[in-house]
Amino acid sequence: MNRLPQSSPSVLRQPSYAKSWVARILSTTSFQMLSVAIGWQMYELTNDAFSLGLVGLAQFVPMMLLTLLVGHVADRFDRRKIVFLCQLFEGVVAVFLAFGNHAGWLGREQILLAAAVIGACRAFEGPTLAALVPELVPKELLPQASAWSASAGQTAQILGPSLGGLLFSAGPSLVYVTSAVALLSSAALIYWIRKKRSVRKVEPLAVRSLFTGLVFVFRHKIILGTISLDLFAVLLGGATALLPIFAQDILHTGPWGLGLLRSAPAIGALLMSLVLAHVPLKRALGPILFGALAVFGAATILFALSTSLILSLTALFLLGASDVISVVIRSTLVQLHTPDEMRGRVNAVNSLFVGTSNQLGEFESGMMAGFFGAVPATFIGGVGTIAVAALWMYLFPALRRLRTFSDEWTEEKPRTKQSDVQTGP
């Protein structure tokens, strides 16, 4: 077999990383498929927007309660085994859903229970898998590995909803069985990973150690402003939980249309991430960030007012494209300023912010739709996103003035003491 020259190594030539990359696609695709099936089946069973919101809440609450523990566990124990166990349990939950649907006893309570277990598993899986990557590749390949990991996530978000919608047309059990097979295959790939040995200081489970990740984020004001901006903007503007209502009652399409609606933001995000890979963000980061949030809010408003499937898909495409800009800025700042020994805890905090904006945003959207209707709730969310962007420009002037990533380093480094990153009791 021909080898690549030493001057141009490929991260996919690293067997362990390649396995983790394929596993990421399989597990994320399965999660997206399950989200489509669970959401559509819940709405079919209840015809109730509040129940759709509860699905998002059921996934969010375990993540919120477990975040501090997740980071400590990821920094203390074998990250490969943690990811393996999470994906194994998710596969078992998919089997539970398939069996319950086939037997006829799957109802509202069982779906919410399954959503909660999946939420707990993914609370551990996401931050731990992110922290595992540096153990699989040489340090010089980390930027390339991060780019491929992002592409895997976006690819899965495109394939998963569409495949889930198509398979749901033949029955929800088919979606659940397919997801179970994919998750168990992903777990097998993770199990067979061989990572380099890393020496990490084993710390006692102490309150101070649990809160170190939160302390780190709150002491870096630009990082705090960036991720909190993303949290509140997406929290208000996210309409993912209401897509079954728009697909069925407003756009008058079926599960296949719901799959397209869920895929559109991911397609926009994937294409924008490819653009940013070729034209990296280097200047005017603050203005670009707030401009992207304004586009996100405007796209949400457009989607709320649309009665055309094509126009709705276009709005969701723009929504995804603008959202990935804040994701790139946030992840780059975190990557540049996180000490190795704190990677699990900081990734857990970051995942909490992301999960809050997604899962709790679904709950908020469901509640608003239950009171005011899907269209007014989504419209209000879009307006709220623009308002949040304007407020954060006032609350975080340093973020508004941020020009380059090195600006943040210059601002924060003099104030960062060694004690800020101490993880011992």
CSV table of C-alpha atoms in Angstrom, one decimal:
chain,number,residue,atom,x,y,z
A,1,MET,CA,0.0,0.0,0.0
A,2,ASN,CA,1.4,3.4,-0.9
A,3,ARG,CA,1.9,5.8,1.9
A,4,LEU,CA,1.4,9.5,1.9
A,5,PRO,CA,4.5,11.6,2.1
A,6,GLN,CA,5.6,12.7,5.5
A,7,SER,CA,5.0,16.3,4.6
A,8,SER,CA,1.2,15.8,3.8
A,9,PRO,CA,-0.2,13.2,6.3
A,10,SER,CA,-3.9,12.5,6.2
A,11,VAL,CA,-5.8,12.2,9.5
A,12,LEU,CA,-8.0,9.5,8.0
A,13,ARG,CA,-4.8,7.4,7.6
A,14,GLN,CA,-4.8,7.2,11.4
A,15,PRO,CA,-6.8,3.9,12.0
A,16,SER,CA,-8.2,4.9,15.4
A,17,TYR,CA,-9.3,8.3,14.3
A,18,ALA,CA,-10.9,6.8,11.1
A,19,LYS,CA,-12.9,4.4,13.3
A,20,SER,CA,-14.0,7.3,15.6
A,21,TRP,CA,-15.0,9.4,12.5
A,22,VAL,CA,-17.2,6.6,11.0
A,23,ALA,CA,-18.6,6.0,14.5
A,24,ARG,CA,-19.5,9.7,14.8
A,25,ILE,CA,-21.4,9.6,11.5
A,26,LEU,CA,-23.3,6.4,12.5
A,27,SER,CA,-24.2,7.6,16.0
A,28,THR,CA,-25.2,11.2,15.0
A,29,THR,CA,-27.2,9.9,12.0
A,30,SER,CA,-29.0,7.5,14.3
A,31,PHE,CA,-29.8,10.3,16.8
A,32,GLN,CA,-31.2,12.5,14.0
A,33,MET,CA,-33.3,9.6,12.7
A,34,LEU,CA,-34.7,8.9,16.2
A,35,SER,CA,-35.5,12.6,16.6
A,36,VAL,CA,-37.6,12.6,13.5
A,37,ALA,CA,-39.4,9.4,14.4
A,38,ILE,CA,-40.0,10.3,18.1
A,39,GLY,CA,-41.2,13.8,17.2
A,40,TRP,CA,-43.6,12.6,14.4
A,41,GLN,CA,-44.9,9.7,16.4
A,42,MET,CA,-45.5,11.8,19.5
A,43,TYR,CA,-47.5,14.3,17.5
A,44,GLU,CA,-49.5,11.5,15.8
A,45,LEU,CA,-50.3,10.0,19.2
A,46,THR,CA,-51.2,13.3,21.0
A,47,ASN,CA,-51.8,16.0,18.4
A,48,ASP,CA,-50.4,18.3,21.0
A,49,ALA,CA,-47.7,21.0,20.8
A,50,PHE,CA,-47.0,20.7,24.5
A,51,SER,CA,-46.0,17.1,24.2
A,52,LEU,CA,-43.6,18.0,21.4
A,53,GLY,CA,-42.0,20.5,23.8
A,54,LEU,CA,-41.8,17.9,26.5
A,55,VAL,CA,-39.6,15.7,24.3
A,56,GLY,CA,-37.0,18.5,24.1
A,57,LEU,CA,-37.3,19.0,27.8
A,58,ALA,CA,-36.8,15.3,28.5
A,59,GLN,CA,-33.6,15.3,26.6
A,60,PHE,CA,-32.3,18.5,28.2
A,61,VAL,CA,-32.9,17.9,31.9
A,62,PRO,CA,-30.5,14.9,32.2
A,63,MET,CA,-27.8,16.9,30.3
A,64,MET,CA,-28.3,19.9,32.6
A,65,LEU,CA,-28.2,17.8,35.8
A,66,LEU,CA,-25.2,15.7,34.7
A,67,THR,CA,-23.0,18.4,33.1
A,68,LEU,CA,-20.6,18.9,36.0
A,69,LEU,CA,-20.2,15.1,36.6
A,70,VAL,CA,-19.7,14.5,32.9
A,71,GLY,CA,-16.7,16.7,32.6
A,72,HIS,CA,-15.0,15.2,35.7
A,73,VAL,CA,-15.7,11.6,34.5
A,74,ALA,CA,-14.3,12.4,31.0
A,75,ASP,CA,-11.1,13.8,32.6
A,76,ARG,CA,-10.8,10.9,35.1
A,77,PHE,CA,-11.6,7.7,33.3
A,78,ASP,CA,-11.0,6.0,30.0
A,79,ARG,CA,-12.8,8.2,27.4
A,80,ARG,CA,-13.0,5.3,24.9
A,81,LYS,CA,-15.0,3.1,27.3
A,82,ILE,CA,-17.3,6.0,28.2
A,83,VAL,CA,-18.3,6.6,24.6
A,84,PHE,CA,-18.7,2.9,24.0
A,85,LEU,CA,-21.1,2.4,26.9
A,86,CYS,CA,-23.1,5.5,25.9
A,87,GLN,CA,-23.6,4.2,22.4
A,88,LEU,CA,-24.4,0.7,23.6
A,89,PHE,CA,-27.2,2.1,25.9
A,90,GLU,CA,-28.5,4.3,23.1
A,91,GLY,CA,-28.8,1.2,20.9
A,92,VAL,CA,-30.7,-0.6,23.6
A,93,VAL,CA,-33.1,2.3,23.8
A,94,ALA,CA,-33.7,2.1,20.1
A,95,VAL,CA,-34.5,-1.6,20.5
A,96,PHE,CA,-36.9,-0.7,23.3
A,97,LEU,CA,-38.8,1.8,21.0
A,98,ALA,CA,-38.9,-0.7,18.2
A,99,PHE,CA,-40.3,-3.5,20.4
A,100,GLY,CA,-42.8,-1.2,22.1
A,101,ASN,CA,-44.1,0.1,18.8
A,102,HIS,CA,-44.4,-3.4,17.3
A,103,ALA,CA,-46.2,-4.7,20.4
A,104,GLY,CA,-48.5,-1.7,20.5
A,105,TRP,CA,-47.8,-0.4,24.0
A,106,LEU,CA,-45.5,2.5,23.0
A,107,GLY,CA,-47.2,5.7,24.3
A,108,ARG,CA,-46.4,9.2,25.4
A,109,GLU,CA,-44.8,8.2,28.7
A,110,GLN,CA,-42.6,5.6,27.1
A,111,ILE,CA,-41.4,8.0,24.4
A,112,LEU,CA,-40.5,10.6,27.0
A,113,LEU,CA,-38.6,8.0,29.0
A,114,ALA,CA,-36.7,6.9,26.0
A,115,ALA,CA,-35.9,10.6,25.1
A,116,ALA,CA,-34.6,11.1,28.7
A,117,VAL,CA,-32.3,8.1,28.6
A,118,ILE,CA,-31.0,9.2,25.2
A,119,GLY,CA,-30.4,12.7,26.5
A,120,ALA,CA,-28.4,11.3,29.5
A,121,CYS,CA,-26.3,9.1,27.2
A,122,ARG,CA,-25.5,11.9,24.8
A,123,ALA,CA,-24.7,14.2,27.8
A,124,PHE,CA,-21.7,11.9,28.4
A,125,GLU,CA,-21.0,10.9,24.8
A,126,GLY,CA,-20.6,14.4,23.2
A,127,PRO,CA,-18.0,16.0,25.5
A,128,THR,CA,-16.1,12.7,26.0
A,129,LEU,CA,-15.8,12.1,22.2
A,130,ALA,CA,-14.6,15.6,21.7
A,131,ALA,CA,-12.0,15.2,24.4
A,132,LEU,CA,-10.9,11.8,23.0
A,133,VAL,CA,-9.8,13.0,19.6
A,134,PRO,CA,-6.4,14.5,20.8
A,135,GLU,CA,-5.6,11.0,22.1
A,136,LEU,CA,-6.1,9.5,18.6
A,137,VAL,CA,-4.0,11.7,16.4
A,138,PRO,CA,-0.7,13.5,16.6
A,139,LYS,CA,-0.8,17.1,17.8
A,140,GLU,CA,0.0,18.5,14.4
A,141,LEU,CA,-3.1,16.8,12.9
A,142,LEU,CA,-5.6,18.2,15.4
A,143,PRO,CA,-6.8,21.1,13.2
A,144,GLN,CA,-7.5,18.6,10.4
A,145,ALA,CA,-9.2,16.2,12.8
A,146,SER,CA,-11.4,19.0,14.0
A,147,ALA,CA,-12.5,19.9,10.5
A,148,TRP,CA,-13.2,16.3,9.6
A,149,SER,CA,-15.2,15.8,12.8
A,150,ALA,CA,-17.3,18.9,12.0
A,151,SER,CA,-18.0,17.5,8.5
A,152,ALA,CA,-19.0,14.2,10.0
A,153,GLY,CA,-21.5,15.9,12.3
A,154,GLN,CA,-23.0,18.0,9.5
A,155,THR,CA,-23.2,15.0,7.1
A,156,ALA,CA,-25.1,13.0,9.7
A,157,GLN,CA,-27.5,15.9,10.3
A,158,ILE,CA,-28.2,15.9,6.5
A,159,LEU,CA,-28.6,12.1,6.1
A,160,GLY,CA,-30.3,11.4,9.4
A,161,PRO,CA,-33.5,13.5,9.1
A,162,SER,CA,-34.0,12.6,5.4
A,163,LEU,CA,-33.4,8.9,6.0
A,164,GLY,CA,-35.5,9.0,9.1
A,165,GLY,CA,-38.4,10.6,7.3
A,166,LEU,CA,-38.2,8.1,4.4
A,167,LEU,CA,-38.1,5.1,6.7
A,168,PHE,CA,-40.9,6.4,8.9
A,169,SER,CA,-43.2,6.3,5.8
A,170,ALA,CA,-42.8,2.5,6.0
A,171,GLY,CA,-43.4,2.5,9.8
A,172,PRO,CA,-41.7,3.9,12.9
A,173,SER,CA,-40.4,0.4,13.8
A,174,LEU,CA,-38.1,0.4,10.8
A,175,VAL,CA,-36.5,3.7,11.9
A,176,TYR,CA,-35.9,2.3,15.4
A,177,VAL,CA,-34.4,-0.9,14.2
A,178,THR,CA,-32.2,0.8,11.7
A,179,SER,CA,-31.0,3.2,14.4
A,180,ALA,CA,-30.3,0.3,16.7
A,181,VAL,CA,-28.1,-1.4,14.2
A,182,ALA,CA,-26.2,1.8,13.4
A,183,LEU,CA,-25.7,2.6,17.1
A,184,LEU,CA,-24.4,-0.9,18.0
A,185,SER,CA,-22.1,-0.8,15.0
A,186,SER,CA,-20.8,2.5,16.1
A,187,ALA,CA,-20.2,1.1,19.6
A,188,ALA,CA,-18.3,-1.8,18.1
A,189,LEU,CA,-16.0,0.6,16.2
A,190,ILE,CA,-15.3,2.6,19.3
A,191,TYR,CA,-14.5,-0.6,21.3
A,192,TRP,CA,-11.8,-1.5,18.8
A,193,ILE,CA,-10.1,1.8,18.9
A,194,ARG,CA,-6.5,1.7,20.0
A,195,LYS,CA,-5.4,5.0,21.4
A,196,LYS,CA,-2.1,6.2,22.6
A,197,ARG,CA,-1.5,6.0,26.3
A,198,SER,CA,-2.0,9.3,28.1
A,199,VAL,CA,-0.9,10.2,31.6
A,200,ARG,CA,-3.6,12.2,33.3
A,201,LYS,CA,-3.6,13.2,37.0
A,202,VAL,CA,-6.3,11.2,38.8
A,203,GLU,CA,-8.1,13.6,41.1
A,204,PRO,CA,-10.6,12.9,43.9
A,205,LEU,CA,-14.2,13.8,43.2
A,206,ALA,CA,-14.3,17.2,44.9
A,207,VAL,CA,-16.7,20.1,44.5
A,208,ARG,CA,-14.0,22.5,43.4
A,209,SER,CA,-12.9,20.1,40.7
A,210,LEU,CA,-16.4,19.7,39.4
A,211,PHE,CA,-16.9,23.5,39.0
A,212,THR,CA,-13.5,24.2,37.4
A,213,GLY,CA,-14.9,24.2,33.9
A,214,LEU,CA,-17.6,26.7,34.8
A,215,VAL,CA,-15.1,28.9,36.6
A,216,PHE,CA,-12.8,28.9,33.5
A,217,VAL,CA,-15.6,29.9,31.2
A,218,PHE,CA,-16.9,32.7,33.4
A,219,ARG,CA,-13.4,34.1,33.8
A,220,HIS,CA,-13.0,34.4,30.1
A,221,LYS,CA,-15.5,37.1,29.3
A,222,ILE,CA,-15.3,36.9,25.5
A,223,ILE,CA,-15.8,33.1,25.6
A,224,LEU,CA,-18.7,33.6,28.0
A,225,GLY,CA,-20.3,36.3,25.8
A,226,THR,CA,-19.9,34.2,22.7
A,227,ILE,CA,-21.5,31.0,24.0
A,228,SER,CA,-24.2,32.8,26.0
A,229,LEU,CA,-25.1,34.8,22.9
A,230,ASP,CA,-25.5,31.5,21.0
A,231,LEU,CA,-27.4,30.0,23.9
A,232,PHE,CA,-30.1,32.8,24.2
A,233,ALA,CA,-30.3,33.5,20.4
A,234,VAL,CA,-30.9,29.9,19.4
A,235,LEU,CA,-33.1,29.3,22.5
A,236,LEU,CA,-35.5,32.0,21.3
A,237,GLY,CA,-35.1,31.5,17.6
A,238,GLY,CA,-35.1,27.7,17.4
A,239,ALA,CA,-38.2,26.2,15.9
A,240,THR,CA,-37.0,22.6,15.4
A,241,ALA,CA,-39.6,21.2,17.8
A,242,LEU,CA,-42.4,22.8,15.7
A,243,LEU,CA,-41.3,21.3,12.4
A,244,PRO,CA,-43.9,18.5,12.6
A,245,ILE,CA,-46.6,21.1,12.9
A,246,PHE,CA,-45.3,23.2,10.0
A,247,ALA,CA,-44.9,20.1,7.9
A,248,GLN,CA,-48.4,18.7,8.6
A,249,ASP,CA,-50.6,21.6,9.2
A,250,ILE,CA,-49.1,24.5,7.3
A,251,LEU,CA,-47.1,23.1,4.5
A,252,HIS,CA,-49.3,20.0,4.1
A,253,THR,CA,-46.6,17.5,3.5
A,254,GLY,CA,-45.8,14.1,5.1
A,255,PRO,CA,-42.8,12.6,7.0
A,256,TRP,CA,-40.6,13.0,3.9
A,257,GLY,CA,-41.3,16.7,4.0
A,258,LEU,CA,-40.4,16.8,7.7
A,259,GLY,CA,-37.1,15.1,6.8
A,260,LEU,CA,-36.4,17.7,4.2
A,261,LEU,CA,-37.2,20.5,6.7
A,262,ARG,CA,-34.9,19.0,9.3
A,263,SER,CA,-32.1,18.6,6.7
A,264,ALA,CA,-32.2,22.1,5.3
A,265,PRO,CA,-30.4,23.8,8.2
A,266,ALA,CA,-27.7,21.1,8.2
A,267,ILE,CA,-27.1,21.6,4.5
A,268,GLY,CA,-26.7,25.3,5.0
A,269,ALA,CA,-24.4,24.7,7.9
A,270,LEU,CA,-22.3,22.2,5.9
A,271,LEU,CA,-21.9,24.5,2.9
A,272,MET,CA,-21.0,27.4,5.1
A,273,SER,CA,-18.4,25.3,7.0
A,274,LEU,CA,-16.8,24.4,3.7
A,275,VAL,CA,-16.7,28.1,2.8
A,276,LEU,CA,-15.1,28.9,6.1
A,277,ALA,CA,-12.6,26.1,5.7
A,278,HIS,CA,-11.4,27.7,2.4
A,279,VAL,CA,-11.9,31.4,3.6
A,280,PRO,CA,-11.1,31.3,7.3
A,281,LEU,CA,-12.5,33.9,9.7
A,282,LYS,CA,-9.6,36.3,10.4
A,283,ARG,CA,-10.9,39.8,10.7
A,284,ALA,CA,-13.9,41.6,12.1
A,285,LEU,CA,-15.0,38.6,14.2
A,286,GLY,CA,-17.3,40.6,16.4
A,287,PRO,CA,-19.3,42.3,13.6
A,288,ILE,CA,-19.4,39.1,11.7
A,289,LEU,CA,-20.8,37.2,14.7
A,290,PHE,CA,-23.6,39.8,15.4
A,291,GLY,CA,-24.4,40.0,11.7
A,292,ALA,CA,-24.8,36.3,11.5
A,293,LEU,CA,-27.2,36.3,14.5
A,294,ALA,CA,-29.3,39.1,12.8
A,295,VAL,CA,-29.5,36.8,9.7
A,296,PHE,CA,-30.5,33.9,11.9
A,297,GLY,CA,-33.3,35.9,13.4
A,298,ALA,CA,-34.5,37.2,10.0
A,299,ALA,CA,-34.5,33.7,8.5
A,300,THR,CA,-36.6,32.5,11.5
A,301,ILE,CA,-39.1,35.2,10.8
A,302,LEU,CA,-39.2,34.3,7.1
A,303,PHE,CA,-39.8,30.7,8.0
A,304,ALA,CA,-42.6,31.6,10.3
A,305,LEU,CA,-44.4,33.6,7.6
A,306,SER,CA,-43.9,31.1,4.7
A,307,THR,CA,-46.6,28.9,3.4
A,308,SER,CA,-44.4,27.5,0.6
A,309,LEU,CA,-42.2,24.4,1.1
A,310,ILE,CA,-39.4,25.9,-1.2
A,311,LEU,CA,-39.4,29.2,0.7
A,312,SER,CA,-39.4,27.4,4.0
A,313,LEU,CA,-36.5,25.3,3.0
A,314,THR,CA,-34.6,28.4,1.8
A,315,ALA,CA,-35.2,30.1,5.2
A,316,LEU,CA,-34.0,27.1,7.1
A,317,PHE,CA,-30.9,26.8,4.8
A,318,LEU,CA,-30.1,30.5,5.7
A,319,LEU,CA,-30.7,29.8,9.3
A,320,GLY,CA,-28.2,26.9,9.4
A,321,ALA,CA,-25.6,28.8,7.4
A,322,SER,CA,-25.7,31.7,9.7
A,323,ASP,CA,-25.7,29.6,12.9
A,324,VAL,CA,-22.5,27.7,11.9
A,325,ILE,CA,-20.6,31.0,12.0
A,326,SER,CA,-21.1,31.4,15.7
A,327,VAL,CA,-20.3,27.7,16.2
A,328,VAL,CA,-16.9,28.2,14.4
A,329,ILE,CA,-16.1,31.2,16.4
A,330,ARG,CA,-17.0,29.6,19.7
A,331,SER,CA,-15.2,26.3,19.1
A,332,THR,CA,-12.1,28.1,17.9
A,333,LEU,CA,-11.9,30.3,21.0
A,334,VAL,CA,-12.5,27.3,23.3
A,335,GLN,CA,-9.8,25.2,21.5
A,336,LEU,CA,-7.2,28.0,21.7
A,337,HIS,CA,-7.7,28.6,25.4
A,338,THR,CA,-8.5,25.3,27.1
A,339,PRO,CA,-5.7,23.5,29.0
A,340,ASP,CA,-5.3,19.8,28.2
A,341,GLU,CA,-6.1,18.7,31.7
A,342,MET,CA,-9.4,20.5,31.7
A,343,ARG,CA,-10.6,19.5,28.2
A,344,GLY,CA,-13.4,17.2,29.4
A,345,ARG,CA,-14.9,19.8,31.9
A,346,VAL,CA,-14.7,22.7,29.5
A,347,ASN,CA,-16.3,20.6,26.7
A,348,ALA,CA,-19.0,19.6,29.1
A,349,VAL,CA,-19.8,23.2,29.8
A,350,ASN,CA,-19.8,24.0,26.1
A,351,SER,CA,-22.1,21.1,25.5
A,352,LEU,CA,-24.5,22.3,28.2
A,353,PHE,CA,-24.7,25.7,26.5
A,354,VAL,CA,-25.3,24.1,23.1
A,355,GLY,CA,-27.8,21.6,24.5
A,356,THR,CA,-29.6,24.3,26.4
A,357,SER,CA,-30.1,26.3,23.2
A,358,ASN,CA,-31.3,23.2,21.3
A,359,GLN,CA,-33.3,21.0,23.7
A,360,LEU,CA,-34.6,23.7,26.0
A,361,GLY,CA,-35.3,25.8,23.0
A,362,GLU,CA,-37.6,23.0,21.7
A,363,PHE,CA,-39.4,23.1,25.0
A,364,GLU,CA,-39.8,26.9,24.9
A,365,SER,CA,-41.0,26.7,21.3
A,366,GLY,CA,-43.5,24.0,22.2
A,367,MET,CA,-44.9,26.0,25.1
A,368,MET,CA,-45.1,29.2,23.1
A,369,ALA,CA,-46.9,27.3,20.2
A,370,GLY,CA,-49.3,25.8,22.7
A,371,PHE,CA,-50.3,29.2,23.9
A,372,PHE,CA,-50.1,31.3,20.7
A,373,GLY,CA,-49.9,28.9,17.8
A,374,ALA,CA,-46.9,27.7,15.8
A,375,VAL,CA,-46.6,30.7,13.4
A,376,PRO,CA,-46.8,33.5,16.1
A,377,ALA,CA,-44.4,31.6,18.4
A,378,THR,CA,-41.8,31.2,15.6
A,379,PHE,CA,-42.2,34.8,14.6
A,380,ILE,CA,-41.7,36.0,18.2
A,381,GLY,CA,-38.7,33.8,18.5
A,382,GLY,CA,-37.1,35.4,15.4
A,383,VAL,CA,-37.7,38.9,16.7
A,384,GLY,CA,-36.3,37.8,20.1
A,385,THR,CA,-33.1,36.6,18.5
A,386,ILE,CA,-32.4,40.0,16.9
A,387,ALA,CA,-33.2,41.7,20.2
A,388,VAL,CA,-30.7,39.4,22.0
A,389,ALA,CA,-28.0,40.2,19.5
A,390,ALA,CA,-28.6,43.9,20.1
A,391,LEU,CA,-28.5,43.5,23.9
A,392,TRP,CA,-25.3,41.4,23.8
A,393,MET,CA,-23.6,44.1,21.8
A,394,TYR,CA,-24.2,46.4,24.7
A,395,LEU,CA,-23.4,43.9,27.5
A,396,PHE,CA,-20.2,42.6,25.9
A,397,PRO,CA,-18.5,45.5,24.2
A,398,ALA,CA,-15.2,43.6,24.0
A,399,LEU,CA,-17.0,40.9,21.9
A,400,ARG,CA,-18.5,43.6,19.7
A,401,ARG,CA,-15.0,45.0,19.1
A,402,LEU,CA,-13.3,41.7,18.6
A,403,ARG,CA,-11.3,41.7,15.4
A,404,THR,CA,-9.1,38.6,15.5
A,405,PHE,CA,-8.7,35.5,17.6
A,406,SER,CA,-5.3,36.9,18.9
A,407,ASP,CA,-7.2,40.0,20.3
A,408,GLU,CA,-8.9,37.7,22.8
A,409,TRP,CA,-5.6,36.1,23.8
A,410,THR,CA,-4.0,39.6,24.4
A,411,GLU,CA,-7.0,40.7,26.4
A,412,GLU,CA,-7.3,37.6,28.6
A,413,LYS,CA,-3.8,36.3,29.1
A,414,PRO,CA,-2.5,38.9,31.5
A,415,ARG,CA,-5.5,38.3,33.8
A,416,THR,CA,-5.3,34.5,33.7
A,417,LYS,CA,-3.4,33.2,36.7
A,418,GLN,CA,-2.1,29.7,37.0
A,419,SER,CA,-4.6,29.1,39.8
A,420,ASP,CA,-7.4,29.6,37.2
A,421,VAL,CA,-6.6,26.2,35.6
A,422,GLN,CA,-5.7,24.3,38.7
A,423,THR,CA,-7.9,21.2,38.9
A,424,GLY,CA,-6.9,19.7,42.2
A,425,PRO,CA,-8.8,20.2,45.4
